[in-house]
XYZ file of C-alpha atoms in Angstrom:
650
model
C 183.733 -143.401 36.060
C 186.180 -143.409 38.952
C 189.687 -144.776 38.700
C 189.485 -146.770 41.944
C 190.298 -150.461 41.504
C 189.350 -153.482 43.591
C 192.747 -154.979 44.417
C 193.700 -157.318 41.555
C 190.598 -156.762 39.435
C 191.689 -154.725 36.416
C 188.435 -152.883 35.610
C 187.890 -149.579 37.461
C 184.951 -149.336 39.846
C 182.119 -147.729 37.911
C 178.708 -146.239 38.555
C 175.542 -148.304 39.041
C 173.026 -148.387 36.215
C 170.736 -145.350 36.030
C 168.043 -144.481 33.471
C 169.301 -141.918 30.954
C 165.812 -140.545 30.199
C 162.149 -141.451 30.777
C 161.008 -143.858 28.041
C 157.457 -143.226 26.838
C 157.702 -144.032 23.119
C 159.854 -145.738 20.506
C 161.314 -142.302 19.761
C 162.843 -142.373 23.265
C 164.296 -145.841 22.567
C 165.843 -144.453 19.367
C 167.259 -141.491 21.284
C 169.068 -143.918 23.597
C 170.465 -145.654 20.503
C 172.131 -142.449 19.307
C 174.983 -143.307 21.690
C 176.891 -146.383 20.443
C 176.239 -149.398 22.675
C 179.912 -149.838 23.526
C 179.891 -146.336 25.020
C 176.478 -146.602 26.712
C 177.267 -149.951 28.341
C 180.833 -150.529 29.522
C 180.125 -153.074 32.301
C 181.452 -156.481 31.230
C 180.155 -158.982 33.818
C 177.514 -159.551 36.474
C 180.312 -159.474 39.070
C 181.112 -155.927 37.970
C 177.424 -154.970 38.482
C 177.613 -155.991 42.152
C 181.007 -154.398 42.640
C 179.699 -151.098 41.297
C 176.442 -151.302 43.281
C 178.263 -152.335 46.477
C 180.524 -149.280 46.307
C 177.727 -146.906 45.275
C 175.070 -147.923 47.789
C 177.103 -149.327 50.704
C 174.840 -149.494 53.762
C 171.556 -149.209 51.807
C 169.383 -152.345 52.036
C 169.799 -154.638 49.033
C 167.851 -157.727 50.137
C 165.049 -158.147 52.676
C 164.033 -161.709 53.551
C 160.636 -162.333 55.135
C 160.759 -165.271 57.536
C 156.968 -165.710 57.329
C 153.964 -164.113 55.662
C 153.018 -162.382 58.913
C 153.596 -158.625 58.539
C 154.391 -158.369 62.273
C 157.454 -160.630 62.030
C 160.915 -159.081 61.754
C 162.737 -159.641 58.444
C 166.439 -160.309 57.821
C 168.181 -157.553 55.858
C 171.481 -157.412 53.956
C 173.033 -154.158 52.741
C 174.660 -153.716 49.346
C 178.096 -153.760 51.012
C 177.271 -156.994 52.872
C 175.953 -158.582 49.697
C 179.140 -157.740 47.775
C 181.363 -159.011 50.612
C 179.480 -162.322 50.722
C 179.559 -162.661 46.917
C 183.350 -162.301 47.145
C 183.508 -164.974 49.843
C 181.256 -167.350 47.889
C 183.256 -166.972 44.676
C 186.489 -167.480 46.602
C 185.138 -170.597 48.347
C 184.095 -172.082 45.004
C 187.514 -171.228 43.554
C 189.227 -173.135 46.384
C 186.934 -176.099 45.635
C 188.332 -176.205 42.105
C 185.578 -174.328 40.270
C 186.957 -172.540 37.213
C 185.368 -170.470 34.427
C 184.140 -173.581 32.575
C 182.782 -175.469 35.607
C 179.114 -175.509 36.597
C 177.759 -174.898 40.098
C 174.294 -176.438 40.447
C 171.839 -174.763 42.836
C 168.924 -176.468 44.604
C 167.499 -173.824 46.927
C 164.139 -172.246 47.833
C 163.673 -168.480 48.132
C 166.482 -167.369 50.467
C 169.247 -164.795 50.819
C 171.924 -167.396 50.052
C 170.414 -167.959 46.614
C 171.893 -164.598 45.630
C 175.316 -165.731 46.827
C 175.023 -168.946 44.851
C 173.910 -167.062 41.729
C 176.347 -164.184 41.651
C 179.249 -165.836 43.472
C 178.740 -168.834 41.200
C 178.941 -166.624 38.100
C 182.060 -164.856 39.403
C 183.820 -168.208 39.871
C 182.333 -170.340 37.113
C 178.923 -171.086 35.549
C 175.813 -171.170 37.738
C 173.114 -173.781 37.040
C 169.854 -173.068 38.920
C 167.640 -176.149 39.216
C 163.886 -176.510 39.584
C 163.529 -178.468 42.859
C 160.176 -179.923 41.812
C 161.712 -181.905 38.955
C 162.222 -185.637 39.408
C 165.590 -187.021 40.514
C 166.029 -188.497 37.048
C 165.600 -185.118 35.324
C 167.855 -183.331 37.817
C 170.587 -185.935 37.297
C 170.233 -185.529 33.515
C 170.477 -181.722 33.775
C 173.491 -181.785 36.100
C 175.217 -184.407 33.960
C 174.589 -182.361 30.803
C 176.027 -179.290 32.572
C 178.940 -181.280 34.047
C 178.198 -179.781 37.483
C 181.195 -179.851 39.845
C 179.532 -178.430 42.989
C 175.929 -178.615 44.230
C 174.652 -175.910 46.617
C 171.560 -177.324 48.331
C 169.076 -176.375 51.061
C 169.850 -178.273 54.262
C 166.251 -179.169 55.112
C 163.369 -181.150 53.665
C 160.857 -178.480 54.691
C 160.915 -177.117 51.132
C 160.194 -179.771 48.484
C 162.373 -182.368 50.255
C 165.481 -180.648 48.906
C 168.106 -182.024 51.278
C 167.083 -185.656 50.799
C 166.984 -185.015 47.069
C 170.511 -183.542 47.154
C 171.815 -186.575 49.037
C 170.267 -188.904 46.444
C 171.726 -186.899 43.552
C 175.197 -186.921 45.099
C 176.257 -190.337 43.839
C 174.607 -190.119 40.419
C 176.406 -187.200 38.725
C 179.916 -188.291 37.625
C 181.451 -184.788 37.665
C 180.111 -183.765 41.097
C 182.854 -183.425 43.738
C 181.240 -181.381 46.542
C 177.821 -180.677 48.063
C 177.480 -177.464 50.075
C 174.693 -177.390 52.656
C 172.856 -174.081 53.117
C 171.403 -173.951 56.628
C 167.787 -172.754 56.988
C 167.732 -169.091 58.013
C 167.205 -169.471 61.779
C 169.007 -172.768 62.374
C 171.113 -172.706 65.544
C 174.857 -173.151 64.808
C 176.201 -176.661 65.296
C 172.792 -178.384 65.352
C 172.908 -179.937 61.882
C 174.942 -182.963 62.970
C 177.768 -184.700 61.143
C 177.885 -184.482 57.370
C 179.038 -187.228 54.973
C 182.398 -187.050 53.201
C 182.311 -184.570 50.335
C 179.557 -182.541 52.007
C 180.293 -179.280 53.873
C 178.461 -176.358 55.479
C 178.150 -173.494 52.983
C 178.420 -170.706 55.585
C 181.344 -172.264 57.446
C 183.493 -172.519 54.312
C 182.352 -169.118 53.035
C 183.161 -167.279 56.267
C 186.794 -168.394 56.059
C 187.340 -166.575 52.741
C 188.473 -162.984 51.986
C 185.501 -160.661 51.424
C 187.141 -157.763 49.572
C 188.248 -159.270 46.258
C 188.289 -162.279 43.948
C 191.321 -164.323 44.968
C 191.314 -165.959 41.534
C 192.212 -162.629 39.912
C 189.722 -163.571 37.195
C 188.983 -160.876 34.607
C 185.570 -161.875 33.263
C 184.892 -161.248 29.565
C 181.378 -160.415 28.264
C 181.486 -163.576 26.131
C 182.251 -165.840 29.109
C 179.335 -168.131 29.974
C 177.639 -167.035 33.198
C 174.770 -169.510 33.560
C 172.966 -172.574 32.306
C 169.157 -172.284 32.532
C 166.993 -175.283 31.737
C 164.094 -174.671 29.425
C 161.263 -176.638 27.852
C 158.936 -176.853 30.866
C 158.896 -179.983 33.009
C 158.928 -182.625 30.295
C 161.200 -183.896 27.564
C 164.953 -184.181 27.339
C 166.927 -181.525 29.217
C 167.736 -178.386 27.231
C 170.323 -176.141 28.823
C 170.435 -172.574 27.525
C 173.793 -170.809 27.886
C 173.787 -167.169 29.018
C 176.876 -165.045 28.569
C 177.819 -162.372 31.100
C 177.265 -159.810 28.353
C 173.701 -161.011 27.726
C 172.752 -160.845 31.409
C 174.398 -157.444 31.842
C 172.510 -156.101 28.820
C 169.208 -157.383 30.254
C 169.879 -155.505 33.501
C 170.986 -152.295 31.796
C 168.152 -152.248 29.231
C 165.547 -153.017 31.912
C 166.799 -150.093 33.990
C 166.589 -147.781 30.959
C 163.095 -148.758 29.794
C 161.439 -149.410 33.181
C 163.109 -146.390 34.829
C 164.516 -148.290 37.843
C 166.477 -146.341 40.473
C 167.652 -146.491 44.081
C 164.302 -145.229 45.381
C 162.621 -148.431 44.241
C 161.471 -151.333 46.408
C 160.133 -154.558 44.887
C 158.743 -157.868 46.116
C 160.317 -160.647 44.048
C 157.998 -163.632 44.323
C 159.331 -165.379 41.216
C 161.339 -168.581 41.776
C 165.086 -168.023 41.495
C 165.641 -171.028 39.232
C 163.694 -169.139 36.546
C 164.993 -166.286 34.393
C 162.175 -163.918 35.397
C 163.151 -164.100 39.059
C 166.901 -164.051 38.461
C 167.329 -161.400 35.781
C 164.534 -158.803 35.294
C 163.385 -159.083 38.936
C 166.770 -159.438 40.689
C 169.851 -158.507 38.634
C 168.154 -155.519 36.986
C 166.821 -154.237 40.312
C 170.091 -154.714 42.194
C 172.098 -153.069 39.402
C 170.151 -149.836 40.081
C 170.045 -149.838 43.890
C 166.502 -151.183 44.312
C 165.643 -153.003 47.558
C 164.469 -156.539 46.678
C 162.143 -158.355 49.096
C 162.114 -162.193 49.175
C 158.722 -163.292 50.568
C 159.649 -166.474 52.558
C 161.302 -169.662 51.223
C 158.043 -170.675 49.509
C 157.662 -167.244 47.862
C 154.184 -166.711 46.393
C 153.342 -170.397 46.849
C 153.075 -169.504 50.540
C 149.347 -169.126 51.260
C 150.072 -166.818 54.202
C 152.026 -164.476 51.909
C 149.150 -164.345 49.415
C 146.520 -163.849 52.134
C 148.546 -160.996 53.690
C 149.951 -159.564 50.449
C 148.299 -156.146 50.713
C 149.246 -155.883 54.408
C 152.848 -156.678 53.449
C 152.646 -153.934 50.817
C 151.389 -151.499 53.464
C 154.324 -152.389 55.747
C 157.230 -152.602 53.284
C 156.019 -149.909 50.830
C 157.125 -151.496 47.539
C 157.046 -149.149 44.572
C 156.322 -151.915 42.066
C 154.247 -155.072 41.912
C 155.330 -157.836 39.543
C 153.642 -161.237 39.214
C 152.465 -163.709 36.579
C 148.781 -163.464 35.520
C 147.737 -166.498 37.579
C 149.112 -164.840 40.738
C 147.349 -161.588 39.831
C 144.126 -163.623 39.519
C 144.691 -165.008 43.032
C 145.481 -161.535 44.426
C 142.245 -160.231 42.917
C 140.450 -162.421 45.486
C 142.369 -160.910 48.432
C 140.494 -157.908 49.860
C 142.446 -154.749 50.691
C 140.814 -154.488 54.141
C 142.000 -150.900 54.401
C 145.642 -151.603 53.500
C 147.453 -148.582 52.057
C 148.956 -149.703 48.748
C 149.612 -146.177 47.428
C 153.382 -146.846 47.322
C 152.874 -149.009 44.197
C 153.372 -146.858 41.130
C 154.107 -149.599 38.589
C 152.353 -152.950 38.211
C 153.832 -155.422 35.767
C 153.225 -158.948 34.502
C 154.730 -161.403 32.042
C 155.215 -165.146 31.340
C 151.737 -165.467 29.755
C 149.317 -163.221 27.903
C 147.073 -161.220 30.237
C 143.328 -161.797 29.901
C 141.459 -158.492 29.268
C 138.888 -159.234 31.989
C 141.620 -159.868 34.587
C 143.368 -156.611 33.607
C 140.095 -154.703 33.950
C 139.274 -156.399 37.254
C 142.678 -155.583 38.745
C 142.375 -151.954 37.751
C 138.815 -151.774 39.061
C 139.670 -153.341 42.437
C 143.051 -151.762 43.167
C 143.449 -148.810 40.818
C 146.504 -150.485 39.264
C 146.957 -150.664 35.514
C 148.838 -153.870 34.661
C 151.790 -153.257 32.322
C 152.926 -156.310 30.345
C 156.376 -157.393 29.219
C 157.761 -160.287 27.202
C 160.696 -162.341 28.361
C 162.177 -165.732 27.619
C 165.059 -167.932 28.700
C 166.643 -167.599 25.262
C 166.874 -163.807 25.702
C 168.259 -163.664 29.247
C 164.811 -162.985 30.630
C 163.531 -159.888 28.794
C 162.593 -158.896 25.239
C 160.017 -156.099 25.400
C 158.738 -153.837 28.189
C 155.738 -151.564 28.639
C 157.279 -148.727 30.682
C 155.650 -146.785 33.514
C 153.352 -144.085 32.169
C 152.463 -146.056 29.025
C 149.091 -147.780 29.321
C 148.422 -150.434 26.719
C 145.504 -152.809 26.183
C 145.723 -156.379 27.521
C 148.137 -158.347 25.346
C 150.320 -155.313 24.587
C 153.826 -156.187 25.838
C 155.434 -152.882 24.959
C 158.478 -151.611 23.126
C 161.535 -153.516 21.995
C 164.678 -152.856 24.014
C 167.336 -150.415 22.788
C 169.801 -151.835 20.219
C 167.410 -154.721 19.513
C 165.843 -155.702 16.180
C 162.323 -157.161 16.038
C 160.339 -158.637 13.132
C 156.992 -160.390 12.739
C 156.858 -162.992 9.957
C 154.173 -165.244 8.504
C 154.021 -168.908 9.503
C 154.813 -171.601 6.945
C 152.635 -174.677 6.398
C 154.282 -176.425 9.385
C 153.684 -173.553 11.799
C 157.314 -172.415 11.700
C 158.711 -168.977 10.838
C 158.784 -168.173 7.127
C 160.948 -165.452 5.564
C 157.936 -163.259 4.682
C 157.592 -160.234 6.935
C 153.974 -159.270 7.609
C 152.492 -155.778 7.583
C 151.895 -153.842 10.836
C 148.686 -155.082 12.452
C 148.995 -158.539 10.873
C 149.690 -161.550 13.095
C 152.753 -163.749 12.701
C 155.688 -165.197 14.613
C 157.918 -162.777 16.527
C 161.659 -162.854 15.757
C 164.520 -161.026 17.502
C 168.166 -160.136 17.154
C 169.579 -158.590 20.317
C 172.677 -158.263 22.516
C 170.943 -160.455 25.120
C 170.127 -163.390 22.840
C 171.525 -166.522 24.448
C 174.701 -168.292 23.354
C 172.860 -171.387 22.148
C 172.097 -174.615 23.959
C 174.741 -176.798 25.579
C 173.781 -179.513 23.074
C 174.227 -177.984 19.592
C 171.517 -180.311 18.231
C 168.940 -178.282 20.185
C 169.825 -175.099 18.276
C 168.288 -176.162 14.960
C 164.771 -174.911 15.747
C 165.863 -171.962 17.882
C 167.141 -169.823 15.008
C 166.057 -169.082 11.456
C 168.453 -169.781 8.604
C 169.522 -166.115 8.625
C 170.224 -166.003 12.364
C 167.052 -164.582 13.958
C 165.785 -166.057 17.222
C 162.475 -167.794 16.452
C 160.461 -167.212 19.620
C 157.383 -169.317 18.865
C 155.324 -166.352 20.124
C 152.521 -165.050 17.936
C 151.839 -161.332 17.812
C 151.503 -158.135 15.819
C 152.936 -154.603 15.869
C 150.567 -151.691 16.489
C 150.661 -148.086 15.250
C 152.904 -147.038 18.166
C 155.349 -149.844 17.232
C 154.539 -151.814 20.359
C 154.389 -155.601 20.267
C 151.017 -157.205 21.014
C 150.964 -160.931 21.811
C 148.170 -163.352 21.010
C 149.704 -166.675 22.082
C 152.190 -169.395 21.206
C 152.451 -171.087 17.820
C 152.540 -174.510 19.522
C 149.266 -173.667 21.320
C 147.350 -173.041 18.088
C 144.369 -175.363 17.715
C 144.433 -176.788 14.196
C 140.960 -177.861 13.067
C 140.994 -179.424 9.580
C 143.912 -177.178 8.625
C 142.211 -174.110 10.105
C 144.423 -172.323 12.670
C 142.412 -171.267 15.737
C 143.941 -168.848 18.226
C 143.027 -170.134 21.725
C 143.153 -166.577 23.080
C 139.957 -165.750 21.162
C 138.105 -168.433 23.123
C 139.859 -167.638 26.412
C 139.001 -163.930 26.197
C 135.368 -164.805 25.514
C 134.951 -167.141 28.514
C 137.240 -165.013 30.711
C 134.659 -162.226 30.551
C 132.167 -164.338 32.534
C 132.006 -162.968 36.097
C 132.314 -166.401 37.744
C 135.455 -167.458 35.848
C 138.788 -167.200 37.648
C 141.109 -168.781 35.052
C 140.494 -170.473 31.722
C 142.529 -172.104 28.973
C 141.521 -173.434 25.553
C 143.246 -176.418 23.933
C 142.648 -178.818 21.086
C 140.869 -182.086 21.866
C 141.738 -184.945 19.480
C 139.158 -185.656 16.778
C 139.247 -188.425 14.164
C 137.909 -186.206 11.388
C 139.141 -182.664 12.145
C 142.407 -183.521 13.901
C 141.595 -181.160 16.773
C 138.454 -179.494 18.073
C 138.523 -176.466 20.391
C 137.584 -177.102 24.035
C 138.114 -175.012 27.139
C 138.820 -175.659 30.820
C 137.909 -173.195 33.563
C 138.213 -172.659 37.297
C 135.658 -170.518 39.107
C 136.049 -167.571 41.466
C 135.883 -168.896 45.057
C 132.251 -169.082 46.169
C 130.858 -168.640 42.638
C 128.837 -171.205 40.710
C 127.974 -171.716 37.053
C 127.029 -174.726 34.944
C 129.198 -175.929 32.084
C 126.237 -175.508 29.738
C 125.811 -171.876 30.806
C 129.515 -171.166 30.293
C 129.520 -172.869 26.903
C 126.573 -170.777 25.698
C 128.202 -167.607 27.046
C 131.448 -168.378 25.184
C 129.777 -169.382 21.918
C 127.911 -166.064 21.816
C 131.185 -164.156 21.992
C 133.264 -166.178 19.512
C 132.366 -164.953 16.041
C 134.176 -167.547 13.964
C 132.143 -170.771 13.801
C 135.126 -173.212 13.742
C 136.516 -171.539 16.890
C 133.380 -172.021 18.991
C 134.345 -174.571 21.670
C 132.721 -178.017 21.646
C 132.565 -178.142 25.435
C 133.568 -176.358 28.631
C 134.933 -178.339 31.556
C 134.946 -176.763 35.031
C 137.870 -178.110 37.100
C 138.901 -177.572 40.733
C 142.444 -176.353 40.072
C 144.251 -175.287 36.929
C 147.483 -177.220 36.208
C 150.449 -174.876 36.545
C 154.147 -174.864 35.843
C 156.422 -174.062 38.764
C 156.583 -170.422 37.681
C 152.801 -169.974 37.600
C 152.016 -170.446 33.902
C 148.978 -172.496 32.933
C 150.360 -175.851 31.812
C 148.591 -176.679 28.560
C 150.199 -180.098 27.858
C 148.366 -181.476 30.900
C 145.104 -179.871 29.742
C 145.546 -181.440 26.299
C 145.986 -184.838 27.987
C 142.857 -184.192 30.093
C 140.946 -183.290 26.929
C 142.139 -186.491 25.254
C 141.020 -188.531 28.277
C 137.546 -186.975 28.078
C 137.309 -187.807 24.366
C 138.463 -191.391 24.942
C 136.107 -191.764 27.939
C 133.140 -190.639 25.823
C 134.102 -193.147 23.110
C 134.399 -195.931 25.701
C 130.915 -195.162 27.045
C 129.495 -195.141 23.516
C 131.034 -198.539 22.689
C 129.959 -200.027 26.030
C 126.361 -198.867 25.567
C 126.230 -200.348 22.056
C 127.518 -203.693 23.366
C 125.361 -203.657 26.493
C 128.333 -203.691 28.865
C 127.015 -202.885 32.368
C 128.300 -199.700 33.985
C 130.193 -201.572 36.728
C 132.134 -203.546 34.106
C 133.201 -200.611 31.943
C 136.934 -200.016 31.371
C 138.919 -197.493 33.404
C 140.360 -194.592 31.386
C 143.416 -192.733 32.674
C 146.225 -190.590 31.341
C 149.843 -191.616 31.589
C 152.092 -188.585 31.324
C 150.981 -186.041 28.742
C 150.996 -188.112 25.585
C 149.245 -191.406 26.379
C 145.721 -192.440 27.395
C 145.302 -195.968 28.737
C 142.049 -197.936 28.567
C 142.099 -200.763 31.120
C 139.579 -203.587 30.678
C 138.599 -205.734 33.665
C 138.285 -209.109 31.952
C 136.530 -210.734 34.912
C 133.900 -207.996 35.089
C 133.345 -207.803 31.326
C 133.175 -211.590 31.051
C 132.204 -212.910 27.621
C 132.067 -209.357 26.271
C 135.761 -208.656 26.984
C 137.130 -209.797 23.612
C 134.539 -207.995 21.495
C 134.853 -204.914 23.741
C 138.593 -204.750 23.121
C 138.115 -205.227 19.390
C 135.432 -202.524 19.118
C 137.447 -200.066 21.242
C 140.541 -200.679 19.120
C 138.577 -199.823 16.006
C 136.887 -196.761 17.541
C 140.038 -195.253 19.068
C 142.499 -195.992 16.269
C 141.550 -192.940 14.140
C 142.169 -190.491 17.005
C 145.354 -188.383 16.583
C 146.429 -189.182 20.151
C 148.258 -192.200 21.501
C 145.907 -194.664 23.224
C 146.670 -198.113 24.577
C 144.123 -200.789 25.468
C 145.037 -203.516 27.929
C 143.991 -205.591 30.887
C 143.316 -203.906 34.214
């Protein structure tokens, strides 16, 4: 370590993160652990990561922003030195706006270079709070109010999810909010935005007026200081804000570099949204801590159809060394032909966020010669828990080794599907528990912590898995996704792997459909490969043949146009469960109507409301004299179902 200091910052400028040795087994992880953690990792904050990288890599490209998905278009590039200078300016601007270590800076941006200023400048000044722009105004207000956000950094255009209009609506609804900073779209001509309301200012104008060589606050950031609030729990329910310390995020970056072997020769395309831990921490902070060039593929990222259609051409032009995407994106890329594109620069292909289907893994390797390495990450562990390193090929579902200095256990489930205190034998399935330096600092609301930890302080992940002979973790699913049929726990992955092997199936997901007798019955939804065709009966027979356990054989297969997704590309099972409930209720309605002789034109309308209610709407005029008896019979038929239904007038 050098003894050079950055003006008033007391910690010496250090080296960037570099892998100490190639990791190929748990023995290598244990070798890393021979050095005490406090000696192996001396960096204390994310700000220090960028200071070290800025000094080490200077003019080397840190960020490359693609204006469009056309490989012929010229990108915008920032060097490591430019990135550090702008992080300084952003932190200093926020400091002058009254942001201190305990104040939150909310961020409502698409994929853009300025997101990295908001993230890392926000953490150097206070606490950054990235927001999912596709959430409703009501949820965003609740999240910002819970985080006591003082400043909102928002995209100054409605071209991406109507963000600017949304920011203007939020402005008067969050009591603690004092300032909105407008980030101009990348090629906006200066001075063309027009006048801004009071309390709203141009991000770049205020930033450019600040010193770019130091933190004017003189803040010395401790590892225990809170760096970020990330919302978790999908897109429904009350807001849950997970607190990340600087130490947790730094550990994620350092451990990722060690296990995945990242270095300054790397180039990656980061298509993950930057409001999500995967995009912010394993894909950005870890990469930038080691000198990797990170490519941002347009404001819409991998939701941009042009980016997906040209993905392999973009690889041929920009020569990334790694490919990282969620399984649903890999499934989409499997339909994009290479057309002669040279993708030989990719030496490491990685996925996470959901368990990889064996057929998709095999298809990707067959088409592109790329073995897909899996990892496990979660918001509550600053984005990463286990990694399958380069050079280690595991079967689909194998998410690799634990990180150095981490403890991992697999325990049996209790009668309520929660973690028990009984550790299971290797090879036996149970819930995965962790203790680690990157475990989060709890939720903002302490009441949310009750289910996050076991009584003896282990993080209860909710993930189901087992440990193999090489001490790698293998995932099978989520405890909350188990289908419980008359007390019998059915792993949906068994059904999904069976149907996923059908050549026409693009994506599939099994859920429990409500049943009056069994509680839940297994059913499965599927989308087909573009241009392919198959009947639901054919797919059901194919699946049933490959599911050995009789209770796990699905009752029906439903082919749908598009699979419901979360904003980070995971299949969204709550919506599928609601769709399954609607199908069950619809079948019951038809049965009752037939028995009463209600004509088809007069039958009730069945629709879902949210993810936990099915409404049955009776048209009294159409049903005529049968309306009263129809309502009575439906009430009786639907009452035993373990799903909320409501019958009323249309």
